[in-house]
Amino acid sequence: MSSKYNIIYASPEAVPFAKTGGLADVAGALPKAIARAEHTVKVVMPFYASIDPQKYEITTLTKKLILKLHDREIKFGVKSCLDKATGTEFLFIDYPEFFMRDALYIDPATSKDYKDNDERFIMFSRAILETARFMDFQPDILHCNDWQSAPAIAFLKTQFNDDSFFEGTKSVYSIHNLAYQGNFPPETIIKMGYDTTWLYPMSPFEYWGKVSFMKAGIHYADVINTVSEQYAKEIQKTSEYGYGMEGILRDKADSLFGIVNGIDYEIWNPMTDELIPYHFSKDDLSGKAKNKAELLKSTGLPDDKIGLPLIGIISRLADQKGFDLISEISEIMLNMDLTVVLLGTGEPKYHTLFEKLQKNFPANFSANLKFDNKLAHLIEAGSDMFLMPSRYEPCGLNQLYSLKYGTIPIVRKTGGLADTIDDYNEKSGEGTGFVFEKYDAEELLKAIKRALQVYRNKDAWKKLMISAMKKDYSWNKSARRYIELYSYVLSN
Ligand code: ADP
């Protein structure tokens, strides 16, 4: 077998085209890093309303492909654009009825999942395979991500099992968050093109009486991975992390791996970042203070607060991210000598909480309840510390961006945070952040107080910033591990 592989990398989102979270960053960068190692990679994702074809020079390859979605015939198109630097081709499944909407998964009108998410992503999953055939691109590897593309793996191993086109194709399933499983009512099994005999207790699709796309992906994939080694261990242990999938994950332990995400230093680099006003590096940190001033100004905080430590938070506002702990200590924290800039959207209860806190602490708390990529870059560049006390964290990207921008992470020791941030040792000066272990508000508060204490010692803080900025989490290393995973699965 040749050691250069044909890879279909399927994802429901990818930077710069569409993003709701970390998966988009991964899908926008990892395929390119793999292509740089001279493999042929085609990324397949839906063509959403938010994607501007002119901006990305997207062309139409066909409008005439047909697939069956249960009893309906669906005619869809494929669009394409090329990342010239690496040769990675991005292919877009064009089916307006499903994807030309205001949002990716959640209906803004109801704040709930779109009712037809099962059909949308069954269609997407089948279209992934049909597109490979249309392109006459026989994949060695079908690499699917999260529940939205998991059915493609099940289809490959069942409905396409005798299809000689996919004879040599092995499948890799990456889980970016166990909590989002794609679980649907029993009748979804019919929409997937199976009859009801496929859904019985403990069947590959069955999860507590429902149809689970993620479970099917886990069951049928040749190998599975999650996005950090620690998270790969945690999800097998208890339901707190495994969300009910821990049993099946334990059954597949021999083919379950953890590969920590990298980050794209072409986008997240304080020396070149196009979205921040002042560049800086570990050799010349002067631009960081200027970004801090700009951040205070643009988020409505008084500029006389520049001497106080500034804590940044950028996150989905979800329990997973530790907001119950933050809310427990919020008043105590905001009564300390510091400022906090928060950027995020999510659960309404946190919107209410942060609006209230902003009213009560207008001089040192700024709540920016929106999705704003430019502000996210400025927060990384202008903050002194970054708060990420997650209950669980598959990998986490913001702590990695923070390292690069000399913004010291305060994190809970879980998943990718445990794998990437070393606790600061006051005696030796080693470490890259402030880490606490128990999911507890007091512990979080202690970690913040430790950080504030060290911040007062300007020399120690500068050394800490430089240690953080020296860390290398570029994709190259992680991409090599994915390629090793492909080699492993193809030789077994
Ligand atoms: P998750 O995927 O669980 O949401 P990650 O840390 O892996 O968390 O990735 C989140 C990504 O989304 C990061 O790139 C982060 O900067 C970005 N992000 C999250 N919320 C916002 C927001 N409100 N505005 C801009 N970017 C955001």
PDB file of C-alpha atoms and ligand atoms in Angstrom, residues 19-23 25 177 268 314-316 320-321 343-345 368 370-373 376 388 393-399 401, ligand 1:
ATOM      1  CA  LYS A  19     -18.187  27.985  13.119  1.00  0.00           C
ATOM      2  CA  THR A  20     -20.052  27.356  16.339  1.00  0.00           C
ATOM      3  CA  GLY A  21     -17.172  25.966  18.383  1.00  0.00           C
ATOM      4  CA  GLY A  22     -13.783  24.298  18.557  1.00  0.00           C
ATOM      5  CA  LEU A  23     -14.591  21.631  15.946  1.00  0.00           C
ATOM      6  CA  ASP A  25     -11.073  25.420  14.252  1.00  0.00           C
ATOM      7  CA  ASN A 177     -17.631  16.298  22.923  1.00  0.00           C
ATOM      8  CA  TRP A 268      -3.626  32.788  16.400  1.00  0.00           C
ATOM      9  CA  ILE A 314     -14.431  33.508  25.983  1.00  0.00           C
ATOM     10  CA  SER A 315     -16.850  30.638  25.980  1.00  0.00           C
ATOM     11  CA  ARG A 316     -20.110  29.030  25.188  1.00  0.00           C
ATOM     12  CA  GLN A 320     -19.826  22.359  30.986  1.00  0.00           C
ATOM     13  CA  LYS A 321     -17.586  25.410  30.995  1.00  0.00           C
ATOM     14  CA  LEU A 343     -17.463  37.131  25.721  1.00  0.00           C
ATOM     15  CA  GLY A 344     -20.016  34.410  25.150  1.00  0.00           C
ATOM     16  CA  THR A 345     -23.480  33.260  24.260  1.00  0.00           C
ATOM     17  CA  ASN A 368     -20.320  40.869  25.833  1.00  0.00           C
ATOM     18  CA  LYS A 370     -22.540  37.746  21.467  1.00  0.00           C
ATOM     19  CA  PHE A 371     -20.334  35.764  19.085  1.00  0.00           C
ATOM     20  CA  ASP A 372     -17.529  38.054  17.968  1.00  0.00           C
ATOM     21  CA  ASN A 373     -14.330  36.626  16.538  1.00  0.00           C
ATOM     22  CA  ALA A 376     -12.123  37.085  20.932  1.00  0.00           C
ATOM     23  CA  MET A 388     -11.567  28.291  32.041  1.00  0.00           C
ATOM     24  CA  GLU A 393     -13.094  19.739  28.619  1.00  0.00           C
ATOM     25  CA  PRO A 394     -12.441  17.389  25.683  1.00  0.00           C
ATOM     26  CA  CYS A 395      -9.477  19.501  24.579  1.00  0.00           C
ATOM     27  CA  GLY A 396     -10.206  23.197  24.805  1.00  0.00           C
ATOM     28  CA  LEU A 397      -8.611  25.648  22.445  1.00  0.00           C
ATOM     29  CA  ASN A 398      -8.760  28.936  24.263  1.00  0.00           C
ATOM     30  CA  GLN A 399      -6.212  27.895  26.873  1.00  0.00           C
ATOM     31  CA  TYR A 401      -4.476  30.501  22.325  1.00  0.00           C
TER      32      TYR A 401
HETATM   33  P1  ADP B   1     -16.024  24.331  22.534  1.00  0.00           P
HETATM   34  O1  ADP B   1     -15.756  23.748  21.193  1.00  0.00           O
HETATM   35  O2  ADP B   1     -16.364  23.332  23.588  1.00  0.00           O
HETATM   36  O3  ADP B   1     -17.013  25.441  22.499  1.00  0.00           O
HETATM   37  P2  ADP B   1     -13.235  25.177  22.502  1.00  0.00           P
HETATM   38  O4  ADP B   1     -12.393  25.882  23.515  1.00  0.00           O
HETATM   39  O5  ADP B   1     -12.713  23.874  21.998  1.00  0.00           O
HETATM   40  O6  ADP B   1     -14.684  25.014  23.110  1.00  0.00           O
HETATM   41  O7  ADP B   1     -13.428  26.119  21.247  1.00  0.00           O
HETATM   42  C1  ADP B   1     -14.232  27.244  21.278  1.00  0.00           C
HETATM   43  C2  ADP B   1     -13.888  28.116  20.095  1.00  0.00           C
HETATM   44  O8  ADP B   1     -14.970  29.018  19.863  1.00  0.00           O
HETATM   45  C3  ADP B   1     -12.673  28.967  20.333  1.00  0.00           C
HETATM   46  O9  ADP B   1     -12.038  29.228  19.095  1.00  0.00           O
HETATM   47  C4  ADP B   1     -13.283  30.246  20.914  1.00  0.00           C
HETATM   48  O10 ADP B   1     -12.452  31.365  20.740  1.00  0.00           O
HETATM   49  C5  ADP B   1     -14.544  30.358  20.115  1.00  0.00           C
HETATM   50  N1  ADP B   1     -15.629  31.069  20.774  1.00  0.00           N
HETATM   51  C6  ADP B   1     -16.456  30.607  21.741  1.00  0.00           C
HETATM   52  N2  ADP B   1     -17.381  31.534  22.061  1.00  0.00           N
HETATM   53  C7  ADP B   1     -17.132  32.610  21.288  1.00  0.00           C
HETATM   54  C8  ADP B   1     -17.746  33.900  21.129  1.00  0.00           C
HETATM   55  N3  ADP B   1     -18.802  34.257  21.863  1.00  0.00           N
HETATM   56  N4  ADP B   1     -17.240  34.749  20.227  1.00  0.00           N
HETATM   57  C9  ADP B   1     -16.164  34.397  19.481  1.00  0.00           C
HETATM   58  N5  ADP B   1     -15.540  33.198  19.566  1.00  0.00           N
HETATM   59  C10 ADP B   1     -16.020  32.313  20.452  1.00  0.00           C
END
